[in-house]
Amino acid sequence: MASSDIPSSVLIIGSGAFGLSTAWALCKNPQFENTSITVVDRNTFPSSDGSSVDSSRIIRPDYAAAPYARLATIAQNRWRTDFAPEHYHEVGLAVTASGPEQKYVGDSLANVQNIGVDRVEVLNSAEEIGRACGLEQNHDEACGRTGYVNWSSGWADAAGALVWLRKEVEKYNRVNFVVASVKKLLFDFEKDTVSGATLADGSELCADLTVLAAGAWSTSLIDLRGICKSTGQVLCYTPISAEEEAAMAKLPTILNLSNALFRIPPSKGMLKIARHGHGYINPTTIPHPESQNPNETITVSLPYTHVTDPNLVVPLEGRKACREFLQSIHPSLATPSRPFTMTRICWYTDTRDGDFLITHHPKWKGLFVATGGSGHGFKFLPVIGDAILECVQGRTPEEFKERWRWPEQRVSEEQWVGDGSRGGPVGMVLSEEFAKGDTKL
Ligand SMILES: Cc1cc2nc3c(=O)[nH]c(=O)nc-3n(C[C@H](O)[C@H](O)[C@H](O)COP(=O)(O)OP(=O)(O)OC[C@H]3O[C@@H](n4cnc5c(N)ncnc54)[C@H](O)[C@@H]3O)c2cc1C
């Protein structure tokens, strides 16, 4: 789309970080002052099982890939100053490893040093990691053998920041927010065009430009096989006293890339232990989203969440991993009298190399895809909408042109290399983990 081709209407599917930030960017940009903007989401805001809605998300420039380190630095400066600063806490992040993920740690350290972060402390042993992170115990396998702490990184209350942004968007009084589930995009098979979406009740939302920002559900609305894969990640929460919370509030997040487990400072009386790993897949056979033939199907991994099943509990394997991690680093908080009272599976939209997918669809005119967060998209909330709009207008930032484009070929998921940041178990299928049964932990 040339910058002269300003759409008269934009429909954004999804009001998570990618969708809402795009709506904000449209509102702010005078070129789009006559464009009508609709945001549709299947859940009332903030979408309780959306990837962007949680007590916390890490905000870091600590990336092995320099372009993300640079963009995250720009985003982080906003978090520090004018973007929901009350929801941002700069307490540091320790990135550690004990296996091949040490390469990611080393590259990331070099990048943050290159961008001039001076509050970095290299950690050469489990003891040093334990001291920097305020751990009660330090074992290599739990907390990592080497790493560094970037005291300039932090975390944000994700749900709080998203609500903050929604209020900013509402100030413009330009966006029509619709709560409804998109069933299918409106395809014109003769003109290879998308002109909006059909909702679950059969009604239609039409637009010149449709932006698909449905996160891990995007794979149900277009064929993203070999391009994006939804993977379920484990989150476990345990209540914590006000004194304990205060004592841990200034500790850095510790993220061990080798076992993929992390502890982030507690918030609102809950301590969260989670896994940034390969995740579970949930293969599901659905009607081919881009086909005219109702009998044609595809099988893709789709989110299975507490909205799908209100009684959903993380599989035993995941709770055990989080429990053992907590036990290793903070035994006093992992006694039998302190169970995880809340668990959640939160879904990444993974790509083969951890890059986002922010691009016009190569076939369908009028369709723009903004997804592929790959477990690291939230921190960009202050800037990702502007970047998406640049891509919409054909001005993709040079260093992201290759990274964010629609891949030339679909690659089978077994061959994906990832971005080097993921450790922990591989190849887990959610239904198989559920089928193993559940012994109370
Ligand atoms: C457990 C976990 C930990 C993470 N940790 C970090 C971190 O520490 N730092 C970081 O930067 N990033 C992190 N991320 C990644 C980050 O949260 C995501 O990249 C980002 O939130 C993705 O935003 P999104 O808008 O693409 O998706 P979402 O926030 O999921 O938004 C998609 C929206 O689309 C809606 N939708 C879906 N289908 C339909 C439909 N058919 N019709 C209408 N609406 C629909 C959904 O309801 C949802 O609200 C983490 C992610 C997870 C899951």
Short mmCIF file of C-alpha atoms and ligand atoms in Angstrom, two decimals:
data_model
loop_
_atom_site.label_atom_id
_atom_site.label_comp_id
_atom_site.label_asym_id
_atom_site.label_seq_id
_atom_site.Cartn_x
_atom_site.Cartn_y
_atom_site.Cartn_z
CA MET A 1 0.00 0.00 0.00
CA ALA A 2 1.46 3.37 -0.99
CA SER A 3 1.16 6.16 1.54
CA SER A 4 -1.34 7.85 -0.79
CA ASP A 5 -3.67 4.84 -0.46
CA ILE A 6 -5.08 5.66 2.93
CA PRO A 7 -7.93 3.24 3.67
CA SER A 8 -11.26 4.81 4.53
CA SER A 9 -11.93 2.04 7.05
CA VAL A 10 -9.75 -0.32 9.08
CA LEU A 11 -10.95 -3.38 10.97
CA ILE A 12 -8.53 -4.71 13.58
CA ILE A 13 -9.18 -8.26 14.79
CA GLY A 14 -7.86 -8.60 18.33
CA SER A 15 -7.37 -6.01 21.03
CA GLY A 16 -4.18 -7.39 22.59
CA ALA A 17 -0.82 -5.68 22.41
CA PHE A 18 -0.56 -5.79 18.62
CA GLY A 19 -4.15 -4.83 17.83
CA LEU A 20 -4.65 -2.12 20.46
CA SER A 21 -1.30 -0.53 19.78
CA THR A 22 -2.22 -0.42 16.08
CA ALA A 23 -5.53 1.28 16.90
CA TRP A 24 -3.62 3.85 18.97
CA ALA A 25 -1.15 4.47 16.15
CA LEU A 26 -4.02 5.03 13.71
CA CYS A 27 -5.66 7.52 16.08
CA LYS A 28 -2.43 9.50 16.50
CA ASN A 29 -1.44 9.60 12.84
CA PRO A 30 -2.92 12.62 10.99
CA GLN A 31 -2.73 10.72 7.69
CA PHE A 32 -5.51 8.49 9.00
CA GLU A 33 -7.70 11.26 10.44
CA ASN A 34 -10.57 10.39 8.09
CA THR A 35 -10.25 6.64 8.52
CA SER A 36 -12.91 4.86 10.53
CA ILE A 37 -11.42 2.36 12.98
CA THR A 38 -13.10 -0.74 14.39
CA VAL A 39 -11.51 -3.15 16.86
CA VAL A 40 -13.25 -6.47 17.39
CA ASP A 41 -12.36 -8.93 20.13
CA ARG A 42 -14.09 -12.14 21.13
CA ASN A 43 -13.80 -11.29 24.84
CA THR A 44 -14.73 -8.24 26.86
CA PHE A 45 -11.68 -6.07 27.40
CA PRO A 46 -9.15 -6.96 28.65
CA SER A 47 -9.43 -10.42 27.14
CA SER A 48 -8.74 -12.68 30.14
CA ASP A 49 -6.99 -15.42 28.17
CA GLY A 50 -5.17 -13.10 25.75
CA SER A 51 -1.38 -13.31 25.81
CA SER A 52 -1.20 -9.62 26.65
CA VAL A 53 -3.25 -9.92 29.85
CA ASP A 54 -1.39 -11.06 32.95
CA SER A 55 0.09 -9.74 36.18
CA SER A 56 3.51 -9.24 34.66
CA ARG A 57 5.65 -9.24 31.54
CA ILE A 58 9.41 -8.76 31.34
CA ILE A 59 10.53 -5.50 29.73
CA ARG A 60 14.08 -5.95 28.47
CA PRO A 61 16.44 -4.99 25.67
CA ASP A 62 18.26 -8.25 26.38
CA TYR A 63 18.14 -9.86 22.95
CA ALA A 64 20.61 -11.96 20.98
CA ALA A 65 19.30 -10.17 17.86
CA ALA A 66 20.51 -6.56 17.75
CA PRO A 67 17.43 -5.06 15.94
CA TYR A 68 15.10 -6.19 18.73
CA ALA A 69 17.57 -4.94 21.36
CA ARG A 70 17.43 -1.51 19.69
CA LEU A 71 13.64 -1.40 19.28
CA ALA A 72 13.16 -2.63 22.85
CA THR A 73 15.43 0.18 24.06
CA ILE A 74 13.17 2.72 22.36
CA ALA A 75 10.10 1.05 23.88
CA GLN A 76 11.70 0.90 27.30
CA ASN A 77 12.45 4.61 27.26
CA ARG A 78 8.73 5.14 26.78
CA TRP A 79 7.90 2.79 29.68
CA ARG A 80 10.25 4.84 31.85
CA THR A 81 8.73 8.17 30.90
CA ASP A 82 5.33 8.65 29.30
CA PHE A 83 3.90 5.18 28.68
CA ALA A 84 2.02 3.77 31.69
CA PRO A 85 5.05 4.48 33.93
CA GLU A 86 3.09 3.55 37.04
CA HIS A 87 2.87 0.01 35.70
CA TYR A 88 6.60 -0.32 35.00
CA HIS A 89 9.14 -1.49 37.59
CA GLU A 90 12.85 -1.31 36.84
CA VAL A 91 14.29 -3.94 39.16
CA GLY A 92 16.58 -5.77 36.75
CA LEU A 93 16.61 -9.03 34.87
CA ALA A 94 19.12 -11.86 35.28
CA VAL A 95 19.44 -13.94 32.12
CA THR A 96 21.22 -17.18 32.89
CA ALA A 97 21.89 -20.59 31.37
CA SER A 98 23.81 -23.78 31.89
CA GLY A 99 23.53 -25.42 28.47
CA PRO A 100 23.65 -24.41 24.80
CA GLU A 101 21.43 -21.43 25.61
CA GLN A 102 24.58 -19.79 26.98
CA LYS A 103 25.18 -18.63 23.40
CA TYR A 104 21.98 -16.57 23.54
CA VAL A 105 23.07 -15.14 26.89
CA GLY A 106 26.49 -14.18 25.51
CA ASP A 107 25.05 -12.56 22.38
CA SER A 108 22.47 -10.72 24.43
CA LEU A 109 25.12 -9.42 26.82
CA ALA A 110 27.17 -8.14 23.87
CA ASN A 111 24.11 -6.37 22.46
CA VAL A 112 23.16 -4.59 25.67
CA GLN A 113 26.77 -3.53 26.12
CA ASN A 114 26.82 -2.26 22.52
CA ILE A 115 23.73 -0.14 23.04
CA GLY A 116 25.45 1.43 26.01
CA VAL A 117 23.67 -0.15 28.97
CA ASP A 118 26.11 0.39 31.82
CA ARG A 119 24.21 -1.21 34.68
CA VAL A 120 25.20 -4.74 33.72
CA GLU A 121 26.84 -7.23 36.06
CA VAL A 122 28.36 -10.43 34.69
CA LEU A 123 27.64 -13.50 36.81
CA ASN A 124 30.17 -16.31 36.58
CA SER A 125 28.74 -18.95 38.89
CA ALA A 126 25.55 -20.19 40.48
CA GLU A 127 26.69 -18.51 43.71
CA GLU A 128 26.97 -15.13 41.98
CA ILE A 129 23.56 -15.65 40.36
CA GLY A 130 22.08 -16.58 43.72
CA ARG A 131 23.50 -13.47 45.38
CA ALA A 132 22.37 -11.06 42.63
CA CYS A 133 18.87 -12.55 42.53
CA GLY A 134 18.37 -12.93 46.27
CA LEU A 135 17.89 -16.70 46.07
CA GLU A 136 17.75 -18.80 49.22
CA GLN A 137 19.65 -21.58 47.43
CA ASN A 138 21.56 -21.83 44.18
CA HIS A 139 21.94 -25.01 42.19
CA ASP A 140 23.29 -24.88 38.63
CA GLU A 141 20.35 -26.76 37.12
CA ALA A 142 17.81 -24.46 38.74
CA CYS A 143 19.36 -21.02 38.51
CA GLY A 144 21.93 -21.50 35.75
CA ARG A 145 25.72 -21.60 35.78
CA THR A 146 26.56 -18.33 34.03
CA GLY A 147 24.75 -15.22 32.99
CA TYR A 148 24.43 -11.56 33.73
CA VAL A 149 22.03 -9.19 35.37
CA ASN A 150 20.90 -6.08 33.55
CA TRP A 151 19.78 -3.74 36.30
CA SER A 152 18.18 -1.48 33.66
CA SER A 153 15.63 -4.09 32.65
CA GLY A 154 12.32 -4.48 34.42
CA TRP A 155 8.80 -5.74 34.26
CA ALA A 156 5.34 -4.29 33.72
CA ASP A 157 1.87 -5.08 34.99
CA ALA A 158 0.64 -6.25 31.59
CA ALA A 159 -3.10 -6.07 32.23
CA GLY A 160 -2.69 -2.67 33.93
CA ALA A 161 -0.70 -1.27 31.01
CA LEU A 162 -3.18 -2.58 28.47
CA VAL A 163 -6.07 -0.95 30.35
CA TRP A 164 -4.00 2.26 30.50
CA LEU A 165 -3.54 2.14 26.72
CA ARG A 166 -7.21 1.47 26.09
CA LYS A 167 -8.04 4.67 28.01
CA GLU A 168 -5.53 6.58 25.88
CA VAL A 169 -7.17 5.23 22.74
CA GLU A 170 -10.64 6.09 24.04
CA LYS A 171 -9.57 9.71 24.51
CA TYR A 172 -9.56 10.08 20.72
CA ASN A 173 -13.18 8.97 20.55
CA ARG A 174 -12.49 7.40 17.17
CA VAL A 175 -12.51 3.67 17.70
CA ASN A 176 -15.59 1.51 17.56
CA PHE A 177 -14.88 -1.37 19.97
CA VAL A 178 -16.96 -4.46 19.22
CA VAL A 179 -17.16 -7.55 21.43
CA ALA A 180 -17.79 -10.46 19.08
CA SER A 181 -16.02 -13.50 17.78
CA VAL A 182 -14.81 -13.44 14.19
CA LYS A 183 -15.83 -16.65 12.52
CA LYS A 184 -14.24 -16.16 9.13
CA LEU A 185 -12.64 -13.44 7.07
CA LEU A 186 -14.72 -12.05 4.23
CA PHE A 187 -12.93 -13.48 1.22
CA ASP A 188 -13.68 -12.50 -2.34
CA PHE A 189 -12.35 -15.54 -4.18
CA GLU A 190 -12.61 -13.90 -7.57
CA LYS A 191 -10.70 -10.77 -6.69
CA ASP A 192 -8.38 -12.38 -4.10
CA THR A 193 -9.51 -9.74 -1.64
CA VAL A 194 -10.47 -9.63 2.03
CA SER A 195 -13.08 -7.01 2.85
CA GLY A 196 -13.66 -7.55 6.57
CA ALA A 197 -14.97 -10.38 8.68
CA THR A 198 -18.05 -12.45 9.37
CA LEU A 199 -18.93 -12.70 13.05
CA ALA A 200 -20.27 -15.70 14.93
CA ASP A 201 -23.83 -14.35 14.74
CA GLY A 202 -23.57 -14.11 10.93
CA SER A 203 -23.29 -10.32 10.79
CA GLU A 204 -20.41 -8.69 8.96
CA LEU A 205 -17.86 -5.99 9.70
CA CYS A 206 -16.60 -4.56 6.41
CA ALA A 207 -13.42 -2.56 5.90
CA ASP A 208 -10.95 -1.48 3.23
CA LEU A 209 -8.16 -2.88 5.33
CA THR A 210 -8.41 -5.79 7.78
CA VAL A 211 -5.58 -6.18 10.28
CA LEU A 212 -5.38 -9.69 11.69
CA ALA A 213 -3.94 -9.36 15.20
CA ALA A 214 -5.64 -12.30 16.86
CA GLY A 215 -2.47 -13.58 18.53
CA ALA A 216 -2.38 -17.34 18.98
CA TRP A 217 -5.86 -17.60 17.46
CA SER A 218 -4.67 -16.12 14.15
CA THR A 219 -3.95 -19.66 12.96
CA SER A 220 -7.69 -20.33 12.95
CA LEU A 221 -8.49 -17.42 10.62
CA ILE A 222 -5.88 -17.85 7.89
CA ASP A 223 -3.64 -20.73 6.87
CA LEU A 224 -0.43 -20.17 8.81
CA ARG A 225 0.86 -23.74 8.67
CA GLY A 226 4.64 -23.75 8.48
CA ILE A 227 4.68 -20.04 9.42
CA CYS A 228 3.10 -19.65 12.89
CA LYS A 229 2.41 -22.20 15.58
CA SER A 230 0.51 -21.65 18.84
CA THR A 231 2.30 -23.10 21.85
CA GLY A 232 0.93 -23.25 25.39
CA GLN A 233 3.18 -21.99 28.17
CA VAL A 234 2.87 -22.76 31.84
CA LEU A 235 2.17 -20.19 34.56
CA CYS A 236 1.76 -21.05 38.27
CA TYR A 237 0.91 -18.62 41.06
CA THR A 238 1.14 -18.93 44.83
CA PRO A 239 -0.12 -16.43 47.42
CA ILE A 240 2.54 -14.47 49.23
CA SER A 241 2.33 -12.27 52.34
CA ALA A 242 2.72 -8.50 52.18
CA GLU A 243 6.07 -8.79 54.02
CA GLU A 244 7.34 -11.43 51.59
CA GLU A 245 6.17 -9.38 48.64
CA ALA A 246 7.95 -6.30 49.95
CA ALA A 247 11.13 -8.31 50.51
CA MET A 248 11.09 -9.61 46.94
CA ALA A 249 9.84 -6.45 45.23
CA LYS A 250 13.31 -5.11 44.41
CA LEU A 251 14.80 -8.44 43.33
CA PRO A 252 15.50 -8.87 39.63
CA THR A 253 13.57 -11.38 37.57
CA ILE A 254 15.62 -14.53 37.10
CA LEU A 255 15.17 -16.27 33.74
CA ASN A 256 17.16 -19.46 33.25
CA LEU A 257 17.03 -20.11 29.51
CA SER A 258 18.26 -23.70 29.92
CA ASN A 259 15.34 -25.00 31.96
CA ALA A 260 13.22 -22.12 30.62
CA LEU A 261 11.90 -21.31 34.09
CA PHE A 262 11.62 -17.88 35.58
CA ARG A 263 10.67 -16.09 38.77
CA ILE A 264 9.39 -12.57 38.38
CA PRO A 265 8.82 -10.20 41.35
CA PRO A 266 5.48 -10.81 43.04
CA SER A 267 2.54 -8.57 42.42
CA LYS A 268 -0.78 -8.03 44.23
CA GLY A 269 -0.15 -10.82 46.72
CA MET A 270 0.84 -13.48 44.18
CA LEU A 271 4.22 -14.92 43.23
CA LYS A 272 4.43 -16.18 39.66
CA ILE A 273 6.69 -18.97 38.43
CA ALA A 274 6.51 -19.62 34.69
CA ARG A 275 8.19 -21.30 31.76
CA HIS A 276 9.43 -19.65 28.55
CA GLY A 277 9.89 -22.93 26.72
CA HIS A 278 8.89 -24.92 23.68
CA GLY A 279 5.42 -25.26 25.16
CA TYR A 280 2.55 -27.62 24.47
CA ILE A 281 0.90 -27.92 21.10
CA ASN A 282 -2.81 -28.55 20.77
CA PRO A 283 -3.40 -30.00 17.28
CA THR A 284 -6.97 -29.30 16.23
CA THR A 285 -8.71 -30.04 12.95
CA ILE A 286 -10.78 -27.13 11.67
CA PRO A 287 -12.40 -26.14 8.39
CA HIS A 288 -9.75 -24.66 6.11
CA PRO A 289 -10.07 -20.94 6.93
CA GLU A 290 -9.28 -19.83 3.36
CA SER A 291 -11.26 -22.42 1.46
CA GLN A 292 -14.60 -22.20 -0.30
CA ASN A 293 -15.06 -25.89 0.23
CA PRO A 294 -16.64 -26.42 3.67
CA ASN A 295 -15.36 -30.01 3.74
CA GLU A 296 -11.71 -29.07 3.38
CA THR A 297 -9.90 -29.14 6.72
CA ILE A 298 -6.51 -28.32 8.17
CA THR A 299 -4.93 -29.34 11.46
CA VAL A 300 -3.25 -26.60 13.47
CA SER A 301 -2.29 -26.03 17.09
CA LEU A 302 -4.92 -23.81 18.73
CA PRO A 303 -5.14 -22.24 22.18
CA TYR A 304 -6.90 -24.19 24.91
CA THR A 305 -7.45 -21.86 27.85
CA HIS A 306 -9.51 -21.23 30.97
CA VAL A 307 -12.09 -19.62 28.67
CA THR A 308 -12.35 -22.89 26.72
CA ASP A 309 -12.49 -24.85 29.99
CA PRO A 310 -13.02 -22.89 33.23
CA ASN A 311 -11.69 -25.89 35.22
CA LEU A 312 -8.43 -26.02 33.28
CA VAL A 313 -5.38 -26.74 35.42
CA VAL A 314 -1.85 -26.86 34.03
CA PRO A 315 -0.73 -30.49 33.44
CA LEU A 316 1.12 -32.12 36.29
CA GLU A 317 4.42 -32.05 34.40
CA GLY A 318 4.25 -28.25 34.18
CA ARG A 319 3.24 -27.71 37.79
CA LYS A 320 5.99 -30.06 38.89
CA ALA A 321 8.61 -28.17 36.89
CA CYS A 322 7.52 -24.86 38.43
CA ARG A 323 7.30 -26.39 41.90
CA GLU A 324 10.77 -27.92 41.74
CA PHE A 325 12.21 -24.66 40.48
CA LEU A 326 10.62 -22.72 43.34
CA GLN A 327 11.76 -25.38 45.79
CA SER A 328 15.33 -25.11 44.52
CA ILE A 329 15.59 -21.34 44.71
CA HIS A 330 13.16 -20.45 47.55
CA PRO A 331 12.46 -23.58 49.64
CA SER A 332 10.69 -21.51 52.29
CA LEU A 333 8.02 -20.54 49.74
CA ALA A 334 7.53 -24.07 48.40
CA THR A 335 6.41 -25.90 51.53
CA PRO A 336 3.41 -28.27 51.15
CA SER A 337 1.22 -25.74 52.97
CA ARG A 338 1.78 -23.28 50.10
CA PRO A 339 0.34 -24.83 46.94
CA PHE A 340 -0.11 -23.09 43.61
CA THR A 341 -3.62 -21.73 43.99
CA MET A 342 -3.90 -20.57 40.40
CA THR A 343 -2.44 -21.94 37.17
CA ARG A 344 -2.83 -20.87 33.58
CA ILE A 345 -1.79 -21.88 30.10
CA CYS A 346 -0.90 -18.80 28.07
CA TRP A 347 -0.34 -19.12 24.34
CA TYR A 348 2.62 -17.91 22.31
CA THR A 349 2.28 -17.36 18.57
CA ASP A 350 5.63 -18.84 17.64
CA THR A 351 7.40 -18.40 14.33
CA ARG A 352 10.27 -20.50 13.05
CA ASP A 353 12.96 -18.04 14.16
CA GLY A 354 11.23 -15.97 16.83
CA ASP A 355 10.61 -13.04 14.48
CA PHE A 356 7.25 -11.29 14.34
CA LEU A 357 5.02 -11.60 11.29
CA ILE A 358 4.04 -8.05 10.32
CA THR A 359 3.19 -7.86 6.67
CA HIS A 360 0.58 -7.56 3.97
CA HIS A 361 -0.76 -10.98 3.08
CA PRO A 362 0.92 -12.09 -0.14
CA LYS A 363 -2.31 -13.31 -1.71
CA TRP A 364 -5.26 -11.52 -0.14
CA LYS A 365 -5.46 -7.82 -0.95
CA GLY A 366 -6.87 -5.80 1.93
CA LEU A 367 -5.48 -8.16 4.54
CA PHE A 368 -2.59 -7.24 6.80
CA VAL A 369 -1.16 -9.69 9.33
CA ALA A 370 0.29 -8.47 12.65
CA THR A 371 1.14 -11.42 14.83
CA GLY A 372 3.93 -13.91 15.58
CA GLY A 373 4.76 -12.39 19.00
CA SER A 374 6.87 -15.50 19.75
CA GLY A 375 6.73 -14.99 23.49
CA HIS A 376 8.43 -11.59 23.49
CA GLY A 377 6.03 -9.07 21.95
CA PHE A 378 4.54 -7.35 24.97
CA LYS A 379 7.44 -5.05 25.84
CA PHE A 380 6.93 -3.31 22.48
CA LEU A 381 3.42 -2.16 23.40
CA PRO A 382 4.43 1.55 23.34
CA VAL A 383 5.90 1.31 19.82
CA ILE A 384 4.65 -1.75 17.98
CA GLY A 385 1.52 -0.04 16.62
CA ASP A 386 3.60 2.72 15.01
CA ALA A 387 5.89 0.06 13.52
CA ILE A 388 2.88 -1.90 12.24
CA LEU A 389 1.51 1.23 10.60
CA GLU A 390 4.86 1.89 8.91
CA CYS A 391 4.72 -1.65 7.52
CA VAL A 392 1.12 -1.12 6.37
CA GLN A 393 2.35 1.91 4.43
CA GLY A 394 5.21 0.00 2.85
CA ARG A 395 7.85 1.56 5.08
CA THR A 396 8.97 -1.46 7.08
CA PRO A 397 12.04 -0.47 9.10
CA GLU A 398 15.10 -1.62 7.15
CA GLU A 399 16.43 -3.96 9.83
CA PHE A 400 13.08 -5.74 10.11
CA LYS A 401 12.34 -6.12 6.39
CA GLU A 402 13.67 -9.67 6.24
CA ARG A 403 12.53 -10.59 9.73
CA TRP A 404 8.88 -9.54 9.59
CA ARG A 405 8.00 -10.44 6.01
CA TRP A 406 5.82 -13.30 4.87
CA PRO A 407 8.26 -16.21 4.43
CA GLU A 408 8.86 -17.44 0.91
CA GLN A 409 8.37 -21.02 1.94
CA ARG A 410 6.44 -22.84 4.58
CA VAL A 411 8.79 -24.93 6.70
CA SER A 412 7.60 -27.96 8.63
CA GLU A 413 7.52 -27.27 12.34
CA GLU A 414 10.04 -29.97 13.23
CA GLN A 415 12.66 -27.97 11.32
CA TRP A 416 12.16 -24.68 13.12
CA VAL A 417 15.30 -23.43 14.81
CA GLY A 418 13.76 -20.76 17.05
CA ASP A 419 15.73 -17.78 18.32
CA GLY A 420 17.99 -19.81 20.62
CA SER A 421 16.28 -18.62 23.81
CA ARG A 422 14.15 -21.69 24.52
CA GLY A 423 15.18 -24.58 26.72
CA GLY A 424 13.24 -27.17 28.66
CA PRO A 425 11.20 -30.11 27.37
CA VAL A 426 10.38 -30.41 23.66
CA GLY A 427 7.56 -32.02 21.71
CA MET A 428 4.81 -31.99 24.33
CA VAL A 429 1.23 -32.41 23.20
CA LEU A 430 -1.34 -30.93 25.58
CA SER A 431 -3.89 -33.76 25.32
CA GLU A 432 -1.16 -36.33 26.01
CA GLU A 433 -0.07 -34.46 29.11
CA PHE A 434 -3.67 -34.25 30.33
CA ALA A 435 -4.09 -37.98 29.65
CA LYS A 436 -1.21 -38.79 31.99
CA GLY A 437 -3.56 -37.88 34.81
CA ASP A 438 -3.25 -35.61 37.72
CA THR A 439 -1.77 -36.44 41.08
CA LYS A 440 -2.30 -33.54 43.42
CA LEU A 441 0.83 -31.53 43.97
C1 LIG B 1 3.12 -16.86 29.34
C2 LIG B 1 3.61 -15.72 28.50
C3 LIG B 1 4.67 -14.95 28.94
C4 LIG B 1 5.15 -13.92 28.15
N1 LIG B 1 6.16 -13.14 28.63
C5 LIG B 1 6.54 -12.05 27.94
C6 LIG B 1 7.48 -11.15 28.50
O1 LIG B 1 7.95 -11.37 29.63
N2 LIG B 1 7.82 -10.05 27.79
C7 LIG B 1 7.29 -9.79 26.56
O2 LIG B 1 7.66 -8.79 25.96
N3 LIG B 1 6.38 -10.62 26.00
C8 LIG B 1 6.00 -11.74 26.66
N4 LIG B 1 5.08 -12.59 26.14
C9 LIG B 1 4.61 -12.38 24.78
C10 LIG B 1 3.58 -11.32 24.68
O3 LIG B 1 2.68 -11.40 25.76
C11 LIG B 1 2.86 -11.50 23.33
O4 LIG B 1 3.82 -11.49 22.28
C12 LIG B 1 1.86 -10.40 23.08
O5 LIG B 1 1.07 -10.16 24.21
C13 LIG B 1 1.01 -10.83 21.90
O6 LIG B 1 0.00 -9.88 21.69
P1 LIG B 1 -1.11 -10.15 20.59
O7 LIG B 1 -1.87 -8.89 20.45
O8 LIG B 1 -0.47 -10.73 19.39
O9 LIG B 1 -1.98 -11.33 21.18
P2 LIG B 1 -3.18 -11.34 22.33
O10 LIG B 1 -2.78 -10.45 23.41
O11 LIG B 1 -3.42 -12.73 22.60
O12 LIG B 1 -4.35 -10.66 21.54
C14 LIG B 1 -5.11 -11.35 20.59
C15 LIG B 1 -6.56 -11.00 20.82
O13 LIG B 1 -7.32 -11.53 19.74
C16 LIG B 1 -8.57 -11.92 20.25
N5 LIG B 1 -9.15 -12.89 19.32
C17 LIG B 1 -8.65 -14.11 19.05
N6 LIG B 1 -9.43 -14.74 18.15
C18 LIG B 1 -10.45 -13.90 17.85
C19 LIG B 1 -11.59 -14.00 17.02
N7 LIG B 1 -11.83 -15.08 16.29
N8 LIG B 1 -12.44 -12.96 16.98
C20 LIG B 1 -12.19 -11.84 17.73
N9 LIG B 1 -11.13 -11.71 18.53
C21 LIG B 1 -10.26 -12.72 18.59
C22 LIG B 1 -8.24 -12.51 21.61
O14 LIG B 1 -9.36 -12.53 22.46
C23 LIG B 1 -7.13 -11.58 22.09
O15 LIG B 1 -7.61 -10.54 22.91
C24 LIG B 1 4.57 -13.64 26.90
C25 LIG B 1 3.49 -14.40 26.46
C26 LIG B 1 2.99 -15.43 27.24
C27 LIG B 1 1.84 -16.24 26.75
#
